[in-house]
Amino acid sequence: ESVSAVMLLKYLGYEITVDEFIKNCLECRDMEMRDGKLYGPDPNEYFCGSPYDEDSFGIYAKGLLKALEKALTPEVSLTDIEDIEKWDSIIAGNDELLEKYIDQGMPVVFWACINMRKEIPGPEWKLLDSGESFCWISNEHCMLLVGYDEKKYYFNDPYDNNGVIGYERELVEKRHAAQHSMAIGTVTSTDIKQNFIKTLFEE
């Protein structure tokens, strides 16, 4: 998630490294064992574990959005957007949203599965703040959606040096839906650096 977020920021002209983004912008919380039960943070708020630990989990769109806001200058905070509580959803096959972002040359931070493997429900843990049960969907992965054609969607995929890679559209849509149809898209004004980051996910 951090690599994909930094790719987006660099595309928009912001100079920041992945390490700087993790250190200064990304909020992380560790997993804990209590009385033999696993407890962890809400991925909508925090990265679950550490991005440097391969046994850790990840972060969802709402949480990554907060990190992106920290990386941006104060004058482009999401709080400047009206109707902040009105969230849209972005699904790869939604032509209107592809036209709004990808067709305008704007990449999208996009959740699906590693190498489009099938999603696996679990593990489960208790949320640290509320005690509610939460089920992680394993094989979760985050990439930068950069294009599409009739057969495939194309991504800058940071996993295992995949680079720019295309995946079949129907398969992408299934894996995207399995990961709660989460994405983060950019909307820019006439000056690309005066941008707003808007989180897009399925309610």
XYZ file of N, CA, C and O in Angstrom:
812
model
N 0.814 -1.203 0.000
C 0.000 0.000 0.000
C 0.852 1.259 0.000
O 0.558 2.232 -0.691
N 1.918 1.244 0.785
C 2.785 2.420 0.857
C 3.500 2.667 -0.470
O 3.614 3.819 -0.912
N 3.966 1.605 -1.110
C 4.647 1.768 -2.401
C 3.680 2.331 -3.441
O 4.020 3.245 -4.202
N 2.462 1.807 -3.469
C 1.474 2.301 -4.434
C 1.103 3.746 -4.155
O 0.944 4.556 -5.082
N 0.973 4.100 -2.866
C 0.664 5.483 -2.502
C 1.787 6.418 -2.936
O 1.534 7.509 -3.466
N 3.031 6.000 -2.737
C 4.166 6.844 -3.118
C 4.257 6.968 -4.635
O 4.588 8.045 -5.164
N 3.940 5.907 -5.370
C 3.919 6.010 -6.831
C 2.921 7.073 -7.268
O 3.194 7.871 -8.183
N 1.754 7.087 -6.621
C 0.746 8.095 -6.949
C 1.250 9.488 -6.612
O 1.129 10.425 -7.415
N 1.831 9.653 -5.426
C 2.332 10.966 -5.015
C 3.426 11.468 -5.960
O 3.450 12.649 -6.331
N 4.303 10.587 -6.359
C 5.377 11.003 -7.271
C 4.815 11.377 -8.638
O 5.300 12.310 -9.286
N 3.798 10.661 -9.064
C 3.139 11.010 -10.334
C 2.581 12.424 -10.264
O 2.606 13.169 -11.240
N 2.090 12.799 -9.077
C 1.513 14.122 -8.884
C 2.562 15.193 -8.597
O 2.229 16.354 -8.423
N 3.818 14.786 -8.535
C 4.881 15.764 -8.386
C 5.424 15.922 -6.988
O 6.217 16.832 -6.732
N 5.026 15.062 -6.060
C 5.512 15.156 -4.685
C 6.726 14.263 -4.506
O 6.682 13.072 -4.827
N 7.817 14.825 -3.980
C 9.046 14.071 -3.785
C 9.046 13.476 -2.379
O 9.180 14.196 -1.390
N 8.891 12.167 -2.305
C 8.877 11.467 -1.031
C 9.289 10.023 -1.290
O 8.950 9.453 -2.333
N 10.052 9.455 -0.373
C 10.450 8.058 -0.513
C 9.454 7.169 0.235
O 8.682 7.645 1.079
N 9.509 5.884 -0.055
C 8.636 4.944 0.653
C 8.961 4.943 2.140
O 8.054 4.946 2.990
N 10.241 4.953 2.485
C 10.628 4.965 3.901
C 10.128 6.221 4.598
O 9.667 6.163 5.747
N 10.222 7.362 3.926
C 9.716 8.606 4.512
C 8.210 8.554 4.705
O 7.679 9.023 5.721
N 7.513 7.986 3.728
C 6.059 7.879 3.819
C 5.669 7.002 5.014
O 4.779 7.355 5.797
N 6.348 5.870 5.162
C 6.027 4.964 6.274
C 6.341 5.630 7.616
O 5.539 5.578 8.556
N 7.499 6.274 7.714
C 7.925 6.867 8.979
C 7.075 8.060 9.383
O 6.690 8.198 10.551
N 6.758 8.920 8.419
C 6.135 10.205 8.742
C 4.631 10.264 8.533
O 3.974 11.173 9.059
N 4.078 9.313 7.759
C 2.679 9.441 7.363
C 1.807 8.250 7.761
O 0.631 8.433 8.095
N 2.355 7.056 7.707
C 1.563 5.847 7.908
C 1.437 5.528 9.392
O 2.439 5.422 10.098
N 0.205 5.373 9.869
C -0.031 4.985 11.259
C -0.113 3.466 11.350
O -0.934 2.840 10.674
N 0.735 2.886 12.192
C 0.798 1.432 12.350
C 0.481 1.054 13.800
O 0.794 1.797 14.727
N -0.112 -0.114 13.973
C -0.309 -0.678 15.307
C -0.011 -2.166 15.244
O -0.345 -2.843 14.263
N 0.611 -2.670 16.292
C 1.010 -4.072 16.331
C -0.165 -4.973 16.666
O -1.153 -4.556 17.289
N -0.049 -6.216 16.264
C -0.961 -7.266 16.683
C -0.565 -7.717 18.089
O 0.600 -7.606 18.480
N -1.522 -8.222 18.863
C -1.256 -8.653 20.234
C -1.964 -9.974 20.518
O -3.032 -10.242 19.975
N -1.352 -10.779 21.367
C -2.004 -11.979 21.890
C -2.459 -11.707 23.319
O -1.666 -11.272 24.152
N -3.734 -11.930 23.574
C -4.298 -11.747 24.915
C -5.081 -12.988 25.289
O -6.063 -13.325 24.618
N -4.629 -13.655 26.325
C -5.309 -14.872 26.800
C -5.514 -15.867 25.661
O -6.572 -16.488 25.525
N -4.483 -15.983 24.823
C -4.542 -16.950 23.737
C -5.346 -16.513 22.535
O -5.520 -17.285 21.586
N -5.843 -15.272 22.537
C -6.629 -14.761 21.417
C -5.883 -13.624 20.728
O -5.197 -12.830 21.376
N -6.028 -13.561 19.406
C -5.352 -12.535 18.619
C -6.158 -11.242 18.617
O -7.361 -11.246 18.329
N -5.492 -10.149 18.947
C -6.085 -8.817 18.887
C -5.279 -7.969 17.902
O -4.056 -8.141 17.775
N -5.955 -7.067 17.229
C -5.267 -6.207 16.281
C -6.051 -4.949 15.982
O -7.205 -4.795 16.395
N -5.444 -4.024 15.246
C -6.108 -2.763 14.910
C -7.151 -2.935 13.816
O -7.231 -3.975 13.155
N -7.932 -1.899 13.623
C -8.877 -1.822 12.514
C -8.103 -1.344 11.286
O -7.542 -0.239 11.303
N -8.044 -2.131 10.202
C -7.287 -1.699 9.021
C -7.879 -0.478 8.329
O -7.229 0.110 7.458
N -9.090 -0.092 8.685
C -9.641 1.164 8.184
C -9.003 2.375 8.859
O -9.195 3.509 8.416
N -8.244 2.121 9.933
C -7.607 3.196 10.683
C -6.087 3.094 10.679
O -5.400 4.114 10.650
N -5.553 1.876 10.724
C -4.115 1.673 10.899
C -3.592 0.566 9.983
O -4.351 -0.324 9.587
N -2.284 0.619 9.727
C -1.624 -0.540 9.143
C -1.494 -1.590 10.238
O -1.021 -1.300 11.338
N -1.884 -2.807 9.926
C -1.907 -3.878 10.929
C -0.552 -4.556 10.978
O -0.241 -5.430 10.158
N 0.292 -4.141 11.922
C 1.643 -4.644 12.035
C 2.633 -3.627 11.505
O 2.473 -2.421 11.691
N 3.676 -4.111 10.830
C 4.700 -3.243 10.240
C 4.870 -3.569 8.772
O 4.957 -4.748 8.402
N 4.969 -2.553 7.905
C 5.205 -2.812 6.480
C 6.525 -3.535 6.222
O 6.714 -4.099 5.143
N 7.430 -3.507 7.188
C 8.726 -4.163 7.022
C 8.715 -5.622 7.475
O 9.726 -6.315 7.371
N 7.583 -6.073 8.002
C 7.450 -7.438 8.504
C 6.568 -8.229 7.543
O 5.386 -7.926 7.388
N 7.124 -9.242 6.912
C 6.370 -10.005 5.909
C 5.205 -10.778 6.516
O 4.319 -11.226 5.787
N 5.182 -10.934 7.831
C 4.077 -11.621 8.485
C 2.949 -10.677 8.894
O 1.963 -11.108 9.478
N 3.128 -9.380 8.625
C 2.082 -8.421 8.944
C 0.990 -8.444 7.881
O 1.062 -9.199 6.911
N -0.009 -7.592 8.051
C -1.175 -7.617 7.170
C -1.172 -6.416 6.230
O -0.486 -6.421 5.223
N -1.912 -5.368 6.508
C -1.973 -4.236 5.597
C -2.887 -3.165 6.127
O -3.183 -3.106 7.320
N -3.346 -2.311 5.228
C -4.221 -1.197 5.591
C -5.244 -1.012 4.483
O -4.965 -1.283 3.311
N -6.441 -0.555 4.852
C -7.520 -0.346 3.894
C -7.541 1.110 3.422
O -6.771 1.954 3.879
N -8.458 1.390 2.512
C -8.481 2.691 1.835
C -8.635 3.864 2.796
O -7.940 4.880 2.665
N -9.525 3.751 3.771
C -9.717 4.873 4.696
C -8.443 5.188 5.467
O -8.097 6.349 5.689
N -7.740 4.138 5.905
C -6.513 4.345 6.648
C -5.402 4.904 5.782
O -4.661 5.806 6.204
N -5.271 4.393 4.562
C -4.232 4.896 3.662
C -4.525 6.329 3.248
O -3.606 7.120 3.025
N -5.792 6.670 3.156
C -6.166 8.046 2.832
C -5.616 9.018 3.859
O -5.102 10.085 3.523
N -5.685 8.657 5.140
C -5.142 9.522 6.189
C -3.645 9.729 5.993
O -3.128 10.829 6.208
N -2.948 8.662 5.610
C -1.511 8.780 5.369
C -1.224 9.683 4.176
O -0.284 10.484 4.200
N -2.020 9.569 3.121
C -1.845 10.433 1.956
C -2.070 11.893 2.316
O -1.350 12.779 1.852
N -3.051 12.147 3.170
C -3.307 13.530 3.591
C -2.104 14.115 4.325
O -1.768 15.280 4.156
N -1.463 13.304 5.152
C -0.289 13.774 5.878
C 0.848 14.120 4.930
O 1.658 15.007 5.213
N 0.925 13.395 3.822
C 2.006 13.625 2.863
C 1.791 14.886 2.034
O 2.746 15.431 1.474
N 0.542 15.347 1.960
C 0.211 16.505 1.141
C 0.369 17.789 1.935
O 0.388 17.797 3.155
N 0.475 18.908 1.237
C 0.546 20.197 1.902
C -0.790 20.533 2.535
O -1.845 20.067 2.087
N -0.815 21.363 3.586
C -2.064 21.627 4.319
C -3.188 22.166 3.458
O -4.355 21.877 3.699
N -2.861 22.928 2.420
C -3.930 23.561 1.639
C -4.685 22.586 0.750
O -5.676 22.954 0.141
N -4.226 21.341 0.683
C -4.945 20.376 -0.138
C -5.495 19.243 0.717
O -5.556 18.107 0.304
N -5.917 19.588 1.923
C -6.503 18.588 2.805
C -7.872 18.165 2.297
O -8.594 18.929 1.672
N -8.233 16.929 2.583
C -9.545 16.420 2.190
C -10.666 17.225 2.824
O -11.778 17.272 2.312
N -10.393 17.894 3.948
C -11.434 18.654 4.629
C -11.940 19.816 3.788
O -12.955 20.416 4.109
N -11.245 20.138 2.705
C -11.711 21.199 1.813
C -12.804 20.726 0.869
O -13.405 21.516 0.164
N -13.036 19.415 0.841
C -14.047 18.875 -0.061
C -15.405 18.890 0.617
O -15.547 18.483 1.762
N -16.412 19.376 -0.072
C -17.766 19.358 0.466
C -18.313 17.931 0.455
O -17.876 17.081 -0.315
N -19.298 17.682 1.312
C -19.950 16.371 1.376
C -18.938 15.261 1.610
O -18.950 14.224 0.951
N -18.046 15.486 2.582
C -16.988 14.520 2.836
C -17.533 13.151 3.214
O -16.908 12.130 2.972
N -18.731 13.094 3.794
C -19.288 11.823 4.225
C -19.921 11.055 3.072
O -20.340 9.922 3.235
N -20.007 11.669 1.910
C -20.590 10.993 0.752
C -19.487 10.265 -0.003
O -18.746 10.870 -0.764
N -19.391 8.977 0.211
C -18.338 8.194 -0.424
C -18.871 7.545 -1.694
O -19.954 7.003 -1.724
N -18.073 7.581 -2.739
C -18.382 6.871 -3.970
C -17.712 5.500 -3.934
O -16.870 5.238 -3.087
N -18.080 4.645 -4.847
C -17.381 3.368 -4.988
C -16.738 3.321 -6.366
O -17.232 3.925 -7.314
N -15.624 2.636 -6.449
C -14.993 2.440 -7.748
C -14.818 0.949 -7.965
O -14.224 0.261 -7.150
N -15.416 0.449 -8.996
C -15.258 -0.936 -9.402
C -14.626 -0.897 -10.789
O -14.983 -0.067 -11.615
N -13.676 -1.780 -11.034
C -12.898 -1.692 -12.266
C -13.776 -1.591 -13.507
O -13.467 -0.881 -14.449
N -14.909 -2.283 -13.514
C -15.759 -2.294 -14.691
C -16.698 -1.118 -14.810
O -17.502 -1.065 -15.730
N -16.621 -0.167 -13.879
C -17.499 0.989 -13.912
C -16.947 2.000 -14.916
O -15.988 2.718 -14.636
N -17.547 2.048 -16.109
C -17.017 2.886 -17.193
C -16.972 4.360 -16.814
O -16.034 5.074 -17.193
N -17.956 4.823 -16.045
C -17.988 6.236 -15.675
C -16.761 6.627 -14.868
O -16.142 7.669 -15.103
N -16.376 5.746 -13.935
C -15.229 6.067 -13.102
C -13.905 5.861 -13.838
O -12.940 6.589 -13.598
N -13.872 4.896 -14.748
C -12.675 4.762 -15.582
C -12.484 6.019 -16.421
O -11.360 6.508 -16.580
N -13.571 6.552 -16.937
C -13.488 7.771 -17.730
C -13.046 8.950 -16.862
O -12.289 9.811 -17.309
N -13.505 8.966 -15.603
C -13.207 10.088 -14.710
C -11.740 10.125 -14.315
O -11.161 11.201 -14.165
N -11.146 8.956 -14.127
C -9.773 8.905 -13.636
C -8.790 8.430 -14.706
O -7.946 9.194 -15.163
N -8.874 7.178 -15.099
C -7.868 6.595 -15.978
C -7.832 7.296 -17.333
O -6.768 7.608 -17.863
N -9.003 7.576 -17.896
C -9.039 8.245 -19.203
C -8.479 9.665 -19.141
O -8.102 10.238 -20.166
N -8.440 10.243 -17.945
C -7.890 11.585 -17.769
C -6.415 11.542 -17.372
O -5.833 12.553 -16.981
N -5.830 10.334 -17.445
C -4.420 10.204 -17.130
C -4.109 10.152 -15.651
O -2.972 10.384 -15.239
N -5.136 9.866 -14.831
C -4.954 9.823 -13.394
C -4.972 8.384 -12.890
O -6.001 7.701 -12.985
N -3.863 7.868 -12.359
C -3.846 6.503 -11.842
C -4.651 6.371 -10.564
O -4.982 7.364 -9.912
N -4.967 5.148 -10.214
C -5.822 4.856 -9.065
C -5.147 3.802 -8.184
O -4.724 2.759 -8.678
N -5.031 4.083 -6.891
C -4.558 3.086 -5.941
C -5.667 2.053 -5.778
O -6.812 2.404 -5.473
N -5.343 0.798 -5.948
C -6.361 -0.217 -6.230
C -6.071 -1.491 -5.447
O -4.973 -2.027 -5.500
N -7.079 -1.973 -4.706
C -6.936 -3.195 -3.917
C -7.505 -4.397 -4.677
O -8.603 -4.342 -5.222
N -6.738 -5.476 -4.697
C -7.200 -6.745 -5.259
C -6.444 -7.852 -4.526
O -6.309 -7.784 -3.302
N -5.937 -8.847 -5.249
C -5.210 -9.954 -4.624
C -3.857 -10.144 -5.305
O -3.697 -9.838 -6.486
N -2.899 -10.655 -4.541
C -1.553 -10.885 -5.062
C -1.611 -11.782 -6.294
O -2.153 -12.888 -6.246
N -1.079 -11.272 -7.407
C -1.072 -12.025 -8.666
C -2.456 -12.565 -9.038
O -2.568 -13.564 -9.743
N -3.497 -11.900 -8.543
C -4.885 -12.265 -8.783
C -5.215 -13.682 -8.293
O -6.120 -14.351 -8.815
N -4.503 -14.114 -7.232
C -4.851 -15.377 -6.597
C -6.226 -15.253 -5.939
O -6.678 -14.157 -5.622
N -6.846 -16.375 -5.681
C -8.153 -16.360 -5.029
C -8.026 -15.864 -3.596
O -7.070 -16.198 -2.894
N -8.976 -15.069 -3.187
C -9.006 -14.567 -1.818
C -9.226 -15.714 -0.821
O -9.862 -16.712 -1.158
N -8.708 -15.555 0.385
C -8.874 -16.551 1.441
C -9.369 -15.843 2.697
O -8.653 -15.003 3.250
N -10.579 -16.145 3.160
C -11.068 -15.515 4.396
C -10.208 -15.919 5.585
O -9.895 -17.088 5.765
N -9.817 -14.927 6.399
C -9.046 -15.178 7.591
C -7.604 -14.727 7.429
O -7.154 -14.471 6.309
N -6.929 -14.568 8.574
C -7.358 -14.912 9.924
C -8.350 -13.894 10.498
O -8.589 -12.843 9.912
N -8.869 -14.234 11.665
C -9.762 -13.345 12.385
C -9.066 -12.839 13.641
O -8.192 -13.509 14.192
N -9.447 -11.634 14.053
C -8.955 -11.124 15.335
C -9.984 -10.208 15.967
O -10.952 -9.787 15.317
N -9.754 -9.889 17.232
C -10.579 -8.926 17.954
C -9.963 -7.543 17.765
O -8.749 -7.375 17.878
N -10.790 -6.560 17.478
C -10.288 -5.205 17.303
C -9.857 -4.635 18.654
O -10.566 -4.749 19.653
N -8.663 -4.019 18.675
C -8.089 -3.524 19.917
C -8.972 -2.499 20.615
O -9.065 -2.487 21.839
N -9.605 -1.631 19.866
C -10.357 -0.535 20.478
C -11.785 -0.909 20.861
O -12.330 -0.362 21.816
N -12.385 -1.841 20.138
C -13.808 -2.137 20.377
C -14.064 -3.556 20.861
O -15.122 -3.845 21.412
N -13.121 -4.457 20.600
C -13.337 -5.860 20.950
C -14.201 -6.605 19.957
O -14.449 -7.802 20.127
N -14.639 -5.934 18.890
C -15.464 -6.595 17.884
C -14.613 -7.559 17.063
O -13.404 -7.380 16.904
N -15.262 -8.590 16.530
C -14.562 -9.560 15.697
C -14.343 -8.985 14.295
O -15.214 -8.312 13.744
N -13.191 -9.264 13.741
C -12.851 -8.790 12.392
C -12.221 -9.937 11.626
O -11.395 -10.683 12.167
N -12.583 -10.072 10.347
C -12.023 -11.118 9.489
C -11.217 -10.476 8.358
O -11.776 -9.744 7.538
N -9.934 -10.738 8.356
C -9.061 -10.287 7.282
C -9.265 -11.175 6.047
O -9.540 -12.364 6.188
N -9.151 -10.611 4.864
C -9.214 -11.397 3.631
C -7.790 -11.540 3.101
O -7.208 -10.583 2.588
N -7.234 -12.740 3.246
C -5.841 -12.968 2.869
C -5.644 -12.958 1.353
O -6.601 -13.095 0.582
N -4.395 -12.807 0.971
C -3.947 -12.533 -0.400
C -4.245 -11.102 -0.811
O -4.157 -10.753 -1.992
N -4.592 -10.251 0.161
C -4.832 -8.823 -0.088
C -3.590 -8.194 -0.696
O -2.464 -8.502 -0.319
N -3.812 -7.293 -1.659
C -2.699 -6.642 -2.335
C -3.149 -5.294 -2.871
O -4.329 -5.096 -3.185
N -2.208 -4.375 -2.967
C -2.502 -3.023 -3.431
C -1.559 -2.665 -4.572
O -0.346 -2.905 -4.490
N -2.115 -2.114 -5.643
C -1.353 -1.760 -6.840
C -1.816 -0.401 -7.339
O -2.733 0.198 -6.767
N -1.199 0.063 -8.407
C -1.617 1.308 -9.048
C -2.221 0.973 -10.405
O -1.530 0.499 -11.302
N -3.530 1.198 -10.538
C -4.217 0.989 -11.816
C -3.867 2.138 -12.747
O -4.088 3.307 -12.413
N -3.302 1.793 -13.915
C -2.820 2.839 -14.822
C -3.463 2.815 -16.203
O -3.306 3.759 -16.979
N -4.197 1.745 -16.537
C -4.806 1.697 -17.861
C -5.675 0.474 -18.045
O -5.770 -0.383 -17.164
N -6.318 0.393 -19.214
C -7.178 -0.743 -19.514
C -7.422 -0.799 -21.013
O -7.231 0.183 -21.743
N -7.831 -1.976 -21.476
C -8.328 -2.126 -22.836
C -9.498 -3.098 -22.786
O -10.034 -3.362 -21.700
N -9.914 -3.623 -23.906
C -11.104 -4.480 -23.922
C -10.899 -5.773 -23.144
O -11.860 -6.350 -22.638
N -9.664 -6.231 -23.021
C -9.419 -7.527 -22.399
C -8.805 -7.440 -21.004
O -9.027 -8.318 -20.172
N -8.027 -6.395 -20.748
C -7.244 -6.369 -19.515
C -7.273 -5.002 -18.831
O -7.546 -3.986 -19.453
N -6.960 -5.042 -17.519
C -6.594 -3.852 -16.765
C -5.089 -3.910 -16.556
O -4.522 -4.989 -16.357
N -4.444 -2.741 -16.568
C -2.992 -2.679 -16.458
C -2.599 -1.941 -15.181
O -3.186 -0.909 -14.833
N -1.604 -2.501 -14.506
C -1.187 -1.996 -13.205
C 0.322 -1.788 -13.160
O 1.084 -2.529 -13.792
N 0.758 -0.803 -12.380
C 2.107 -0.792 -11.840
C 2.032 -1.618 -10.568
O 1.461 -1.175 -9.563
N 2.571 -2.814 -10.621
C 2.410 -3.784 -9.534
C 3.745 -3.942 -8.811
O 4.700 -4.500 -9.371
N 3.845 -3.474 -7.553
C 5.129 -3.544 -6.853
C 5.497 -4.936 -6.351
O 6.599 -5.137 -5.860
N 4.598 -5.917 -6.477
C 4.880 -7.244 -5.948
C 5.893 -7.996 -6.811
O 5.700 -8.139 -8.027
N 6.965 -8.461 -6.184
C 7.920 -9.372 -6.824
C 8.427 -8.830 -8.168
O 8.602 -9.581 -9.134
N 8.634 -7.520 -8.225
C 9.141 -6.878 -9.449
C 8.259 -7.143 -10.671
O 8.755 -7.267 -11.798
N 6.949 -7.214 -10.454
C 6.033 -7.426 -11.581
C 6.075 -6.275 -12.579
O 5.846 -6.472 -13.776
N 6.329 -5.061 -12.101
C 6.352 -3.900 -12.995
C 4.975 -3.646 -13.582
O 3.953 -3.875 -12.942
N 4.942 -3.165 -14.819
C 3.659 -2.947 -15.497
C 3.153 -4.299 -15.986
O 3.834 -4.989 -16.740
N 1.963 -4.663 -15.543
C 1.429 -5.991 -15.848
C -0.069 -5.892 -16.103
O -0.762 -5.062 -15.515
N -0.567 -6.718 -17.007
C -1.993 -6.752 -17.313
C -2.643 -8.011 -16.781
O -2.045 -9.091 -16.810
N -3.857 -7.852 -16.263
C -4.644 -8.984 -15.780
C -6.014 -8.948 -16.458
O -6.559 -7.867 -16.739
N -6.583 -10.122 -16.711
C -7.883 -10.210 -17.367
C -8.941 -9.433 -16.592
O -9.014 -9.516 -15.353
N -9.776 -8.715 -17.309
C -10.737 -7.814 -16.668
C -11.686 -8.540 -15.723
O -11.899 -8.094 -14.581
N -12.253 -9.637 -16.151
C -13.224 -10.339 -15.309
C -12.575 -10.821 -14.019
O -13.173 -10.715 -12.937
N -11.356 -11.311 -14.105
C -10.661 -11.791 -12.918
C -10.343 -10.636 -11.970
O -10.523 -10.752 -10.746
N -9.882 -9.519 -12.510
C -9.604 -8.342 -11.690
C -10.849 -7.905 -10.932
O -10.802 -7.612 -9.730
N -11.973 -7.865 -11.623
C -13.212 -7.410 -10.994
C -13.632 -8.329 -9.854
O -14.120 -7.871 -8.810
N -13.411 -9.632 -10.012
C -13.736 -10.580 -8.936
C -12.842 -10.353 -7.724
O -13.305 -10.327 -6.584
N -11.533 -10.218 -7.974
C -10.602 -10.052 -6.858
C -10.750 -8.693 -6.194
O -10.592 -8.556 -4.974
N -11.067 -7.690 -6.978
C -11.319 -6.351 -6.437
C -12.546 -6.370 -5.523
O -12.516 -5.827 -4.418
N -13.605 -7.021 -5.970
C -14.816 -7.128 -5.154
C -14.541 -7.909 -3.871
O -15.076 -7.585 -2.802
N -13.690 -8.938 -3.953
C -13.364 -9.740 -2.775
C -12.635 -8.915 -1.720
O -12.722 -9.207 -0.519
N -11.942 -7.868 -2.151
C -11.245 -6.973 -1.220
C -12.043 -5.685 -1.008
O -11.497 -4.590 -0.932
N -13.348 -5.837 -0.925
C -14.270 -4.745 -0.564
C -14.312 -3.614 -1.592
O -14.707 -2.499 -1.266
N -13.870 -3.877 -2.824
C -13.921 -2.881 -3.909
C -13.269 -1.557 -3.517
O -13.748 -0.483 -3.855
N -12.144 -1.649 -2.826
C -11.485 -0.432 -2.325
C -10.536 0.159 -3.358
O -9.870 -0.563 -4.094
N -10.479 1.469 -3.399
C -9.524 2.181 -4.234
C -9.436 3.614 -3.767
O -10.291 4.104 -3.029
N -8.379 4.295 -4.175
C -8.242 5.732 -3.933
C -7.909 6.382 -5.266
O -6.941 6.000 -5.928
N -8.730 7.339 -5.658
C -8.533 8.043 -6.919
C -8.203 9.500 -6.682
O -8.435 10.044 -5.604
N -7.638 10.149 -7.693
C -7.279 11.560 -7.574
C -8.163 12.403 -8.472
O -8.493 11.999 -9.583
N -8.509 13.557 -7.979
C -9.208 14.561 -8.787
C -8.378 15.821 -8.697
O -8.091 16.305 -7.610
N -7.953 16.377 -9.819
C -7.089 17.543 -9.793
C -7.774 18.751 -10.391
O -8.659 18.652 -11.242
N -7.333 19.921 -9.963
C -7.762 21.173 -10.581
C -6.833 21.464 -11.747
O -6.080 20.613 -12.190
N -6.853 22.700 -12.242
C -6.011 23.021 -13.387
C -4.535 22.876 -13.067
O -3.734 22.556 -13.929
N -4.169 23.119 -11.818
C -2.793 22.887 -11.381
C -2.743 21.516 -10.744
O -3.353 21.271 -9.719
N -1.995 20.592 -11.358
C -2.017 19.203 -10.895
C -1.572 19.070 -9.445
O -1.998 18.158 -8.735
N -0.752 20.000 -8.965
C -0.294 19.893 -7.578
C -1.345 20.378 -6.589
O -1.257 20.080 -5.400
N -2.318 21.144 -7.055
C -3.428 21.537 -6.202
C -4.491 20.455 -6.332
O -5.510 20.629 -6.984
N -4.213 19.296 -5.719
C -5.064 18.137 -5.927
C -5.793 17.759 -4.662
O -5.429 18.142 -3.566
N -6.847 17.016 -4.866
C -7.596 16.468 -3.767
C -7.553 14.957 -3.856
O -7.690 14.398 -4.942
N -7.374 14.288 -2.733
C -7.400 12.834 -2.685
C -8.766 12.438 -2.138
O -9.185 12.909 -1.101
N -9.433 11.591 -2.858
C -10.772 11.168 -2.468
C -10.814 9.660 -2.377
O -10.416 8.972 -3.298
N -11.258 9.136 -1.256
C -11.290 7.693 -1.100
C -12.545 7.146 -1.763
O -13.600 7.760 -1.726
N -12.410 6.014 -2.391
C -13.487 5.416 -3.152
C -13.573 3.946 -2.799
O -12.630 3.207 -2.978
N -14.691 3.542 -2.250
C -14.826 2.137 -1.896
C -16.292 1.788 -1.824
O -17.165 2.650 -1.774
N -16.600 0.516 -1.818
C -17.990 0.062 -1.777
C -18.476 0.055 -0.350
O -17.859 -0.536 0.515
N -19.582 0.736 -0.099
C -20.121 0.796 1.251
C -20.734 -0.539 1.615
O -21.217 -1.250 0.783
